[in-house]
Structure formats: structure tokens, C-alpha cells
JSON list of C-alpha atoms in Angstrom, two decimals:
[
{"chain": "A", "resi": 1, "resn": "GLU", "atom": "CA", "xyz": [153.40, 56.23, 102.87]},
{"chain": "A", "resi": 2, "resn": "THR", "atom": "CA", "xyz": [150.97, 59.63, 102.09]},
{"chain": "A", "resi": 3, "resn": "VAL", "atom": "CA", "xyz": [147.84, 58.92, 100.59]},
{"chain": "A", "resi": 4, "resn": "LEU", "atom": "CA", "xyz": [145.86, 60.84, 98.12]},
{"chain": "A", "resi": 5, "resn": "THR", "atom": "CA", "xyz": [141.35, 61.63, 99.21]},
{"chain": "A", "resi": 6, "resn": "GLN", "atom": "CA", "xyz": [139.87, 62.98, 95.79]},
{"chain": "A", "resi": 7, "resn": "SER", "atom": "CA", "xyz": [136.93, 64.63, 96.31]},
{"chain": "A", "resi": 8, "resn": "PRO", "atom": "CA", "xyz": [133.86, 64.52, 95.35]},
{"chain": "A", "resi": 9, "resn": "ALA", "atom": "CA", "xyz": [134.06, 61.08, 93.78]},
{"chain": "A", "resi": 10, "resn": "THR", "atom": "CA", "xyz": [131.46, 62.31, 90.70]},
{"chain": "A", "resi": 11, "resn": "LEU", "atom": "CA", "xyz": [131.36, 65.55, 89.86]},
{"chain": "A", "resi": 12, "resn": "SER", "atom": "CA", "xyz": [127.91, 66.25, 87.95]},
{"chain": "A", "resi": 13, "resn": "LEU", "atom": "CA", "xyz": [128.64, 69.61, 85.84]},
{"chain": "A", "resi": 14, "resn": "SER", "atom": "CA", "xyz": [127.17, 71.67, 82.81]},
{"chain": "A", "resi": 15, "resn": "PRO", "atom": "CA", "xyz": [128.93, 72.95, 80.20]},
{"chain": "A", "resi": 16, "resn": "GLY", "atom": "CA", "xyz": [129.90, 76.47, 81.01]},
{"chain": "A", "resi": 17, "resn": "GLU", "atom": "CA", "xyz": [130.01, 75.84, 84.70]},
{"chain": "A", "resi": 18, "resn": "ARG", "atom": "CA", "xyz": [133.11, 75.57, 87.01]},
{"chain": "A", "resi": 19, "resn": "ALA", "atom": "CA", "xyz": [134.81, 72.28, 88.13]},
{"chain": "A", "resi": 20, "resn": "THR", "atom": "CA", "xyz": [136.85, 71.87, 91.52]},
{"chain": "A", "resi": 21, "resn": "LEU", "atom": "CA", "xyz": [138.34, 69.50, 91.93]},
{"chain": "A", "resi": 22, "resn": "SER", "atom": "CA", "xyz": [140.56, 68.60, 95.30]},
{"chain": "A", "resi": 23, "resn": "CYS", "atom": "CA", "xyz": [142.89, 66.38, 96.29]},
{"chain": "A", "resi": 24, "resn": "ARG", "atom": "CA", "xyz": [143.71, 65.89, 99.99]},
{"chain": "A", "resi": 25, "resn": "ALA", "atom": "CA", "xyz": [147.43, 63.92, 101.04]},
{"chain": "A", "resi": 26, "resn": "SER", "atom": "CA", "xyz": [147.30, 62.82, 104.52]},
{"chain": "A", "resi": 27, "resn": "GLN", "atom": "CA", "xyz": [150.95, 64.39, 105.25]},
{"chain": "A", "resi": 28, "resn": "SER", "atom": "CA", "xyz": [152.42, 67.50, 103.95]},
{"chain": "A", "resi": 29, "resn": "VAL", "atom": "CA", "xyz": [153.34, 66.41, 100.33]},
{"chain": "A", "resi": 30, "resn": "SER", "atom": "CA", "xyz": [156.21, 68.35, 98.34]},
{"chain": "A", "resi": 31, "resn": "ASN", "atom": "CA", "xyz": [155.18, 70.99, 95.20]},
{"chain": "A", "resi": 32, "resn": "TYR", "atom": "CA", "xyz": [155.71, 67.50, 92.52]},
{"chain": "A", "resi": 33, "resn": "LEU", "atom": "CA", "xyz": [152.39, 67.60, 91.88]},
{"chain": "A", "resi": 34, "resn": "ALA", "atom": "CA", "xyz": [150.33, 66.32, 89.12]},
{"chain": "A", "resi": 35, "resn": "TRP", "atom": "CA", "xyz": [146.73, 65.80, 87.66]},
{"chain": "A", "resi": 36, "resn": "TYR", "atom": "CA", "xyz": [145.30, 63.63, 84.82]},
{"chain": "A", "resi": 37, "resn": "GLN", "atom": "CA", "xyz": [143.05, 63.65, 82.17]},
{"chain": "A", "resi": 38, "resn": "GLN", "atom": "CA", "xyz": [141.45, 59.71, 81.83]},
{"chain": "A", "resi": 39, "resn": "LYS", "atom": "CA", "xyz": [138.55, 59.28, 78.51]},
{"chain": "A", "resi": 40, "resn": "PRO", "atom": "CA", "xyz": [137.41, 55.65, 78.42]},
{"chain": "A", "resi": 41, "resn": "GLY", "atom": "CA", "xyz": [139.52, 53.78, 76.62]},
{"chain": "A", "resi": 42, "resn": "GLN", "atom": "CA", "xyz": [142.56, 55.86, 76.27]},
{"chain": "A", "resi": 43, "resn": "ALA", "atom": "CA", "xyz": [145.58, 56.35, 78.39]},
{"chain": "A", "resi": 44, "resn": "PRO", "atom": "CA", "xyz": [146.18, 59.52, 80.77]},
{"chain": "A", "resi": 45, "resn": "ARG", "atom": "CA", "xyz": [147.32, 62.79, 79.73]},
{"chain": "A", "resi": 46, "resn": "LEU", "atom": "CA", "xyz": [148.57, 65.06, 81.73]},
{"chain": "A", "resi": 47, "resn": "LEU", "atom": "CA", "xyz": [147.25, 68.56, 82.48]},
{"chain": "A", "resi": 48, "resn": "ILE", "atom": "CA", "xyz": [148.72, 69.97, 85.15]},
{"chain": "A", "resi": 49, "resn": "HIS", "atom": "CA", "xyz": [152.44, 69.14, 86.81]},
{"chain": "A", "resi": 50, "resn": "ASP", "atom": "CA", "xyz": [154.50, 71.01, 89.76]},
{"chain": "A", "resi": 51, "resn": "VAL", "atom": "CA", "xyz": [150.89, 71.49, 91.32]},
{"chain": "A", "resi": 52, "resn": "SER", "atom": "CA", "xyz": [150.68, 74.47, 88.86]},
{"chain": "A", "resi": 53, "resn": "ASN", "atom": "CA", "xyz": [151.93, 74.45, 85.59]},
{"chain": "A", "resi": 54, "resn": "ARG", "atom": "CA", "xyz": [149.97, 73.22, 83.05]},
{"chain": "A", "resi": 55, "resn": "ALA", "atom": "CA", "xyz": [151.17, 70.74, 80.06]},
{"chain": "A", "resi": 56, "resn": "THR", "atom": "CA", "xyz": [152.31, 71.51, 76.57]},
{"chain": "A", "resi": 57, "resn": "GLY", "atom": "CA", "xyz": [148.65, 71.88, 74.64]},
{"chain": "A", "resi": 58, "resn": "ILE", "atom": "CA", "xyz": [146.52, 72.24, 78.12]},
{"chain": "A", "resi": 59, "resn": "PRO", "atom": "CA", "xyz": [143.71, 74.81, 77.62]},
{"chain": "A", "resi": 60, "resn": "ALA", "atom": "CA", "xyz": [144.53, 78.00, 79.89]},
{"chain": "A", "resi": 61, "resn": "ARG", "atom": "CA", "xyz": [140.17, 76.64, 81.59]},
{"chain": "A", "resi": 62, "resn": "PHE", "atom": "CA", "xyz": [143.04, 73.72, 83.86]},
{"chain": "A", "resi": 63, "resn": "SER", "atom": "CA", "xyz": [144.22, 75.41, 86.64]},
{"chain": "A", "resi": 64, "resn": "GLY", "atom": "CA", "xyz": [146.24, 73.77, 89.44]},
{"chain": "A", "resi": 65, "resn": "SER", "atom": "CA", "xyz": [146.91, 75.29, 92.45]},
{"chain": "A", "resi": 66, "resn": "GLY", "atom": "CA", "xyz": [147.39, 74.65, 96.91]},
{"chain": "A", "resi": 67, "resn": "SER", "atom": "CA", "xyz": [150.38, 73.64, 98.55]},
{"chain": "A", "resi": 68, "resn": "GLY", "atom": "CA", "xyz": [151.32, 71.36, 101.99]},
{"chain": "A", "resi": 69, "resn": "THR", "atom": "CA", "xyz": [148.30, 68.94, 101.99]},
{"chain": "A", "resi": 70, "resn": "ASP", "atom": "CA", "xyz": [145.58, 70.55, 100.21]},
{"chain": "A", "resi": 71, "resn": "PHE", "atom": "CA", "xyz": [145.34, 71.14, 96.21]},
{"chain": "A", "resi": 72, "resn": "THR", "atom": "CA", "xyz": [143.15, 71.60, 93.93]},
{"chain": "A", "resi": 73, "resn": "LEU", "atom": "CA", "xyz": [141.99, 71.55, 89.89]},
{"chain": "A", "resi": 74, "resn": "THR", "atom": "CA", "xyz": [140.14, 73.82, 88.78]},
{"chain": "A", "resi": 75, "resn": "ILE", "atom": "CA", "xyz": [138.50, 74.12, 85.29]},
{"chain": "A", "resi": 76, "resn": "TYR", "atom": "CA", "xyz": [137.15, 76.69, 84.33]},
{"chain": "A", "resi": 77, "resn": "SER", "atom": "CA", "xyz": [133.51, 77.07, 81.80]},
{"chain": "A", "resi": 78, "resn": "LEU", "atom": "CA", "xyz": [133.48, 72.99, 80.92]},
{"chain": "A", "resi": 79, "resn": "GLU", "atom": "CA", "xyz": [134.05, 72.00, 77.38]},
{"chain": "A", "resi": 80, "resn": "PRO", "atom": "CA", "xyz": [131.95, 69.29, 76.28]},
{"chain": "A", "resi": 81, "resn": "GLU", "atom": "CA", "xyz": [135.30, 67.32, 75.90]},
{"chain": "A", "resi": 82, "resn": "ASP", "atom": "CA", "xyz": [136.66, 67.57, 79.28]},
{"chain": "A", "resi": 83, "resn": "PHE", "atom": "CA", "xyz": [133.90, 65.34, 80.88]},
{"chain": "A", "resi": 84, "resn": "ALA", "atom": "CA", "xyz": [136.07, 62.51, 82.19]},
{"chain": "A", "resi": 85, "resn": "VAL", "atom": "CA", "xyz": [137.94, 60.73, 85.26]},
{"chain": "A", "resi": 86, "resn": "TYR", "atom": "CA", "xyz": [140.54, 63.02, 86.87]},
{"chain": "A", "resi": 87, "resn": "TYR", "atom": "CA", "xyz": [143.68, 61.87, 89.03]},
{"chain": "A", "resi": 88, "resn": "CYS", "atom": "CA", "xyz": [145.99, 63.66, 91.55]},
{"chain": "A", "resi": 89, "resn": "GLN", "atom": "CA", "xyz": [149.63, 61.96, 91.80]},
{"chain": "A", "resi": 90, "resn": "GLN", "atom": "CA", "xyz": [152.55, 62.84, 93.96]},
{"chain": "A", "resi": 91, "resn": "PHE", "atom": "CA", "xyz": [155.45, 60.64, 93.03]},
{"chain": "A", "resi": 92, "resn": "SER", "atom": "CA", "xyz": [154.45, 57.13, 93.08]},
{"chain": "A", "resi": 93, "resn": "ILE", "atom": "CA", "xyz": [151.62, 57.38, 94.17]},
{"chain": "A", "resi": 94, "resn": "PHE", "atom": "CA", "xyz": [147.80, 57.91, 92.76]},
{"chain": "A", "resi": 95, "resn": "GLY", "atom": "CA", "xyz": [144.58, 59.38, 94.29]},
{"chain": "A", "resi": 96, "resn": "GLN", "atom": "CA", "xyz": [141.45, 57.43, 93.69]},
{"chain": "A", "resi": 97, "resn": "GLY", "atom": "CA", "xyz": [139.99, 59.59, 91.02]},
{"chain": "A", "resi": 98, "resn": "THR", "atom": "CA", "xyz": [137.38, 62.05, 90.25]},
{"chain": "A", "resi": 99, "resn": "ARG", "atom": "CA", "xyz": [134.55, 60.97, 87.63]},
{"chain": "A", "resi": 100, "resn": "LEU", "atom": "CA", "xyz": [133.32, 64.50, 86.09]},
{"chain": "A", "resi": 101, "resn": "ASP", "atom": "CA", "xyz": [130.13, 63.62, 84.86]},
{"chain": "A", "resi": 102, "resn": "ILE", "atom": "CA", "xyz": [127.32, 65.56, 82.56]},
{"chain": "A", "resi": 103, "resn": "LYS", "atom": "CA", "xyz": [124.61, 66.61, 84.12]},
{"chain": "B", "resi": 1, "resn": "GLU", "atom": "CA", "xyz": [156.51, 63.70, 67.53]},
{"chain": "B", "resi": 2, "resn": "VAL", "atom": "CA", "xyz": [157.37, 61.60, 70.40]},
{"chain": "B", "resi": 3, "resn": "GLN", "atom": "CA", "xyz": [155.47, 58.26, 70.17]},
{"chain": "B", "resi": 4, "resn": "LEU", "atom": "CA", "xyz": [155.43, 54.92, 73.27]},
{"chain": "B", "resi": 5, "resn": "VAL", "atom": "CA", "xyz": [154.36, 52.39, 71.36]},
{"chain": "B", "resi": 6, "resn": "GLU", "atom": "CA", "xyz": [154.05, 49.13, 74.20]},
{"chain": "B", "resi": 7, "resn": "SER", "atom": "CA", "xyz": [153.20, 45.00, 72.64]},
{"chain": "B", "resi": 8, "resn": "GLY", "atom": "CA", "xyz": [153.96, 41.94, 74.28]},
{"chain": "B", "resi": 9, "resn": "GLY", "atom": "CA", "xyz": [150.61, 41.54, 76.64]},
{"chain": "B", "resi": 10, "resn": "GLY", "atom": "CA", "xyz": [148.30, 38.63, 76.30]},
{"chain": "B", "resi": 11, "resn": "PHE", "atom": "CA", "xyz": [146.38, 36.21, 78.18]},
{"chain": "B", "resi": 12, "resn": "VAL", "atom": "CA", "xyz": [148.73, 34.07, 80.53]},
{"chain": "B", "resi": 13, "resn": "GLN", "atom": "CA", "xyz": [147.77, 31.56, 83.62]},
{"chain": "B", "resi": 14, "resn": "PRO", "atom": "CA", "xyz": [148.82, 32.07, 86.53]},
{"chain": "B", "resi": 15, "resn": "GLY", "atom": "CA", "xyz": [152.35, 31.43, 87.82]},
{"chain": "B", "resi": 16, "resn": "GLY", "atom": "CA", "xyz": [153.17, 32.32, 83.92]},
{"chain": "B", "resi": 17, "resn": "SER", "atom": "CA", "xyz": [155.59, 35.05, 82.75]},
{"chain": "B", "resi": 18, "resn": "LEU", "atom": "CA", "xyz": [154.64, 37.33, 80.12]},
{"chain": "B", "resi": 19, "resn": "ARG", "atom": "CA", "xyz": [157.63, 40.05, 78.84]},
{"chain": "B", "resi": 20, "resn": "LEU", "atom": "CA", "xyz": [156.27, 44.05, 77.66]},
{"chain": "B", "resi": 21, "resn": "SER", "atom": "CA", "xyz": [157.67, 45.86, 75.56]},
{"chain": "B", "resi": 22, "resn": "CYS", "atom": "CA", "xyz": [157.62, 49.86, 74.67]},
{"chain": "B", "resi": 23, "resn": "ALA", "atom": "CA", "xyz": [159.41, 51.05, 71.96]},
{"chain": "B", "resi": 24, "resn": "ALA", "atom": "CA", "xyz": [159.86, 54.73, 71.80]},
{"chain": "B", "resi": 25, "resn": "SER", "atom": "CA", "xyz": [160.53, 57.27, 68.60]},
{"chain": "B", "resi": 26, "resn": "GLY", "atom": "CA", "xyz": [161.24, 61.11, 68.44]},
{"chain": "B", "resi": 27, "resn": "PHE", "atom": "CA", "xyz": [163.01, 61.65, 71.50]},
{"chain": "B", "resi": 28, "resn": "THR", "atom": "CA", "xyz": [166.29, 61.34, 72.95]},
{"chain": "B", "resi": 29, "resn": "PHE", "atom": "CA", "xyz": [165.64, 58.02, 74.86]},
{"chain": "B", "resi": 30, "resn": "ASN", "atom": "CA", "xyz": [168.66, 57.97, 76.74]},
{"chain": "B", "resi": 31, "resn": "ASN", "atom": "CA", "xyz": [168.20, 60.90, 78.42]},
{"chain": "B", "resi": 32, "resn": "TYR", "atom": "CA", "xyz": [165.22, 60.29, 80.06]},
{"chain": "B", "resi": 33, "resn": "TRP", "atom": "CA", "xyz": [164.01, 58.38, 82.96]},
{"chain": "B", "resi": 34, "resn": "MET", "atom": "CA", "xyz": [160.99, 55.89, 81.69]},
{"chain": "B", "resi": 35, "resn": "VAL", "atom": "CA", "xyz": [157.63, 54.35, 83.89]},
{"chain": "B", "resi": 36, "resn": "TRP", "atom": "CA", "xyz": [155.87, 51.50, 83.47]},
{"chain": "B", "resi": 37, "resn": "PHE", "atom": "CA", "xyz": [151.45, 52.14, 85.27]},
{"chain": "B", "resi": 38, "resn": "ARG", "atom": "CA", "xyz": [149.23, 49.74, 85.52]},
{"chain": "B", "resi": 39, "resn": "GLN", "atom": "CA", "xyz": [145.11, 49.69, 85.58]},
{"chain": "B", "resi": 40, "resn": "GLY", "atom": "CA", "xyz": [143.48, 47.21, 86.76]},
{"chain": "B", "resi": 41, "resn": "PRO", "atom": "CA", "xyz": [139.92, 46.71, 85.58]},
{"chain": "B", "resi": 42, "resn": "GLY", "atom": "CA", "xyz": [137.67, 49.79, 86.53]},
{"chain": "B", "resi": 43, "resn": "LYS", "atom": "CA", "xyz": [140.29, 50.46, 89.03]},
{"chain": "B", "resi": 44, "resn": "GLY", "atom": "CA", "xyz": [143.09, 53.18, 89.09]},
{"chain": "B", "resi": 45, "resn": "LEU", "atom": "CA", "xyz": [146.44, 54.57, 87.99]},
{"chain": "B", "resi": 46, "resn": "GLU", "atom": "CA", "xyz": [149.37, 52.66, 89.71]},
{"chain": "B", "resi": 47, "resn": "TRP", "atom": "CA", "xyz": [153.02, 52.71, 89.31]},
{"chain": "B", "resi": 48, "resn": "VAL", "atom": "CA", "xyz": [154.88, 49.37, 88.81]},
{"chain": "B", "resi": 49, "resn": "SER", "atom": "CA", "xyz": [158.33, 50.61, 87.82]},
{"chain": "B", "resi": 50, "resn": "HIS", "atom": "CA", "xyz": [160.37, 53.16, 86.92]},
{"chain": "B", "resi": 51, "resn": "ILE", "atom": "CA", "xyz": [164.19, 53.15, 85.95]},
{"chain": "B", "resi": 52, "resn": "ASN", "atom": "CA", "xyz": [167.20, 55.43, 85.40]},
{"chain": "B", "resi": 53, "resn": "PRO", "atom": "CA", "xyz": [168.31, 56.69, 81.62]},
{"chain": "B", "resi": 54, "resn": "ASP", "atom": "CA", "xyz": [171.57, 54.16, 81.69]},
{"chain": "B", "resi": 55, "resn": "GLY", "atom": "CA", "xyz": [169.74, 51.81, 83.28]},
{"chain": "B", "resi": 56, "resn": "SER", "atom": "CA", "xyz": [172.31, 51.37, 86.15]},
{"chain": "B", "resi": 57, "resn": "SER", "atom": "CA", "xyz": [168.73, 51.88, 89.34]},
{"chain": "B", "resi": 58, "resn": "ALA", "atom": "CA", "xyz": [165.00, 50.24, 89.23]},
{"chain": "B", "resi": 59, "resn": "TYR", "atom": "CA", "xyz": [162.29, 50.85, 91.66]},
{"chain": "B", "resi": 60, "resn": "TYR", "atom": "CA", "xyz": [159.90, 48.90, 91.63]},
{"chain": "B", "resi": 61, "resn": "ALA", "atom": "CA", "xyz": [156.34, 49.33, 93.97]},
{"chain": "B", "resi": 62, "resn": "ASP", "atom": "CA", "xyz": [156.06, 46.73, 96.28]},
{"chain": "B", "resi": 63, "resn": "SER", "atom": "CA", "xyz": [153.46, 44.71, 95.07]},
{"chain": "B", "resi": 64, "resn": "VAL", "atom": "CA", "xyz": [155.66, 43.74, 92.25]},
{"chain": "B", "resi": 65, "resn": "LYS", "atom": "CA", "xyz": [159.20, 43.41, 94.29]},
{"chain": "B", "resi": 66, "resn": "GLY", "atom": "CA", "xyz": [160.45, 40.56, 92.98]},
{"chain": "B", "resi": 67, "resn": "ARG", "atom": "CA", "xyz": [158.70, 39.21, 90.67]},
{"chain": "B", "resi": 68, "resn": "PHE", "atom": "CA", "xyz": [158.89, 42.04, 87.85]},
{"chain": "B", "resi": 69, "resn": "THR", "atom": "CA", "xyz": [162.23, 43.56, 85.98]},
{"chain": "B", "resi": 70, "resn": "ILE", "atom": "CA", "xyz": [162.72, 46.61, 84.47]},
{"chain": "B", "resi": 71, "resn": "SER", "atom": "CA", "xyz": [165.39, 47.14, 82.06]},
{"chain": "B", "resi": 72, "resn": "ARG", "atom": "CA", "xyz": [166.48, 49.46, 78.52]},
{"chain": "B", "resi": 73, "resn": "ASP", "atom": "CA", "xyz": [168.18, 49.14, 75.25]},
{"chain": "B", "resi": 74, "resn": "ASN", "atom": "CA", "xyz": [169.57, 52.44, 74.72]},
{"chain": "B", "resi": 75, "resn": "ALA", "atom": "CA", "xyz": [170.30, 51.13, 71.24]},
{"chain": "B", "resi": 76, "resn": "LYS", "atom": "CA", "xyz": [167.26, 50.33, 70.38]},
{"chain": "B", "resi": 77, "resn": "ASN", "atom": "CA", "xyz": [165.05, 52.64, 71.91]},
{"chain": "B", "resi": 78, "resn": "THR", "atom": "CA", "xyz": [162.89, 50.11, 73.87]},
{"chain": "B", "resi": 79, "resn": "LEU", "atom": "CA", "xyz": [161.97, 49.72, 77.32]},
{"chain": "B", "resi": 80, "resn": "TYR", "atom": "CA", "xyz": [161.30, 46.35, 78.49]},
{"chain": "B", "resi": 81, "resn": "LEU", "atom": "CA", "xyz": [158.82, 44.98, 81.81]},
{"chain": "B", "resi": 82, "resn": "GLN", "atom": "CA", "xyz": [159.42, 41.09, 82.13]},
{"chain": "B", "resi": 83, "resn": "MET", "atom": "CA", "xyz": [157.06, 39.72, 84.66]},
{"chain": "B", "resi": 84, "resn": "ASN", "atom": "CA", "xyz": [157.20, 36.47, 86.33]},
{"chain": "B", "resi": 85, "resn": "SER", "atom": "CA", "xyz": [155.02, 34.40, 88.30]},
{"chain": "B", "resi": 86, "resn": "LEU", "atom": "CA", "xyz": [152.38, 36.45, 87.13]},
{"chain": "B", "resi": 87, "resn": "ARG", "atom": "CA", "xyz": [148.65, 36.52, 89.43]},
{"chain": "B", "resi": 88, "resn": "ALA", "atom": "CA", "xyz": [145.75, 37.60, 88.38]},
{"chain": "B", "resi": 89, "resn": "GLU", "atom": "CA", "xyz": [145.98, 41.00, 90.46]},
{"chain": "B", "resi": 90, "resn": "ASP", "atom": "CA", "xyz": [148.35, 41.34, 87.98]},
{"chain": "B", "resi": 91, "resn": "THR", "atom": "CA", "xyz": [145.68, 41.64, 84.81]},
{"chain": "B", "resi": 92, "resn": "ALA", "atom": "CA", "xyz": [145.70, 45.36, 83.73]},
{"chain": "B", "resi": 93, "resn": "VAL", "atom": "CA", "xyz": [146.50, 47.39, 80.96]},
{"chain": "B", "resi": 94, "resn": "TYR", "atom": "CA", "xyz": [150.75, 48.47, 81.27]},
{"chain": "B", "resi": 95, "resn": "TYR", "atom": "CA", "xyz": [151.32, 51.61, 80.17]},
{"chain": "B", "resi": 96, "resn": "CYS", "atom": "CA", "xyz": [154.82, 53.11, 79.63]},
{"chain": "B", "resi": 97, "resn": "ALA", "atom": "CA", "xyz": [155.89, 56.54, 79.86]},
{"chain": "B", "resi": 98, "resn": "ARG", "atom": "CA", "xyz": [157.98, 58.91, 79.78]},
{"chain": "B", "resi": 99, "resn": "ASP", "atom": "CA", "xyz": [159.48, 60.73, 83.28]},
{"chain": "B", "resi": 100, "resn": "MET", "atom": "CA", "xyz": [158.89, 64.39, 83.33]},
{"chain": "B", "resi": 101, "resn": "SER", "atom": "CA", "xyz": [160.34, 65.00, 86.72]},
{"chain": "B", "resi": 102, "resn": "TRP", "atom": "CA", "xyz": [159.19, 62.69, 89.61]},
{"chain": "B", "resi": 103, "resn": "LEU", "atom": "CA", "xyz": [157.70, 60.55, 88.20]},
{"chain": "B", "resi": 104, "resn": "GLN", "atom": "CA", "xyz": [155.06, 63.19, 86.21]},
{"chain": "B", "resi": 105, "resn": "SER", "atom": "CA", "xyz": [154.82, 61.43, 83.20]},
{"chain": "B", "resi": 106, "resn": "GLU", "atom": "CA", "xyz": [153.54, 63.99, 79.66]},
{"chain": "B", "resi": 107, "resn": "TYR", "atom": "CA", "xyz": [154.18, 61.04, 77.22]},
{"chain": "B", "resi": 108, "resn": "TRP", "atom": "CA", "xyz": [152.41, 57.69, 77.64]},
{"chain": "B", "resi": 109, "resn": "GLY", "atom": "CA", "xyz": [152.03, 54.62, 75.24]},
{"chain": "B", "resi": 110, "resn": "GLN", "atom": "CA", "xyz": [148.53, 53.31, 74.53]},
{"chain": "B", "resi": 111, "resn": "GLY", "atom": "CA", "xyz": [148.62, 50.15, 76.83]},
{"chain": "B", "resi": 112, "resn": "THR", "atom": "CA", "xyz": [149.15, 46.69, 76.79]},
{"chain": "B", "resi": 113, "resn": "LEU", "atom": "CA", "xyz": [146.57, 44.57, 78.48]},
{"chain": "B", "resi": 114, "resn": "VAL", "atom": "CA", "xyz": [147.52, 41.92, 80.34]},
{"chain": "B", "resi": 115, "resn": "THR", "atom": "CA", "xyz": [144.65, 39.14, 81.29]},
{"chain": "B", "resi": 116, "resn": "VAL", "atom": "CA", "xyz": [146.16, 36.42, 83.94]},
{"chain": "B", "resi": 117, "resn": "SER", "atom": "CA", "xyz": [143.79, 33.57, 84.51]},
{"chain": "B", "resi": 118, "resn": "SER", "atom": "CA", "xyz": [143.45, 30.31, 84.72]}
]
């Protein structure tokens, strides 16, 4: 079974900086790779689907890339509302999450 | 506007049962696969089950297979999750979601909390 490993577990950055979040699969996976943002007490929000396609209403500062076993979510110029937990997903498997904290 | 509203969560003793409902609106319900996810306290996201548009095919995580049953009533635009033989490890917020493709889910409900404890 495929395992998705996200790194780092926690990322501390300041508003305006760039965030780079990694999702590594234990074996090559298809391009049905999604990224979600989750804030405390809220449901997850789909940011990116199919590796690099932004979901409806997602700002252009969110960008997804990658293939095979290595995938990346990049948030260009962090806004205060971007500090949250981020999950990658491939089919029924989720990564363990990356917490993005304000430095 | 797409809306998914879960209900039916609550407190139950180990071995007990609950049925969750998810009322859908704002889209043609019988055109979409639907999904149940869950999130234990302080934990990550976990896929639980999903079902095809006409309800003829359903899939389950190994952790719930044989205990949970997903179903849908397309006339009522409602998704269900019947949970039997509940265990403490089933304690979680349960979310229903609309599948976009291959379990990538753009619309989620607000979640309903299930607590299994003696």
C-alpha cells in the first residue's frame, strides 16, 4: 500500500515569505494528487487537484507541482489566513499533514 | 450553492450503533460519487467509504469493513453511513464530501462528531 509522507511536519514562516511543502509517495503514483488546507474547527478545503489544478476560488499564490513520487505545494507570499494544516491525498490515502505556523 | 449538512452524530457506548445522514443540495445529487471521511481527535484525515451515483457499488476502509454500511437515497438527496459495532477508535468527526474525481473532494460538510466511550 502506498504511503504519503509530508515534510516538514511543522513549518514556521512569516507573512510575505514563500512556503514549500513536500509530499513524497512510497511508490510512483498517478496524477490524481490533491492538496487540502484545514483550519481549526473547520472542514478541509480543496486547494489543488490533479497535481497542479487550482480548485474553484483558490488564489493564484497556491501552486502545485510534481510527478511520480515527489509532489510540492508552494504558497507564494504567505497571507495571514494561510497559516493552517495542509494535507496531500492520493485516492484513499492522506499524508500526515504539515502545520504551517506564523513565525 | 452546493451544501452538505451532516447529522446523526452523538455519544454511544462501545458495541453500539449510529446512523449518520448527509443532506445534499445545490447540485444534481445522483450524478456524483459521494464520500465519507473522518478525523479522530488531534489526528489526520482518513477515508472511510464511498459510493457510486446509483448506489450499486460501495467501498470501505479495512478499519470499518463489515461494520459500516454506506447508502444513499437519491430521491431524498441524502447520503447515509450506518455504523454498527462501534469501537473507541471510531471516535472522530465524520465528514461527507462530494467526489470530484478519484476521491479528490471539492465540497465537504461541516462534520458531525461521533464519540464512542463507556
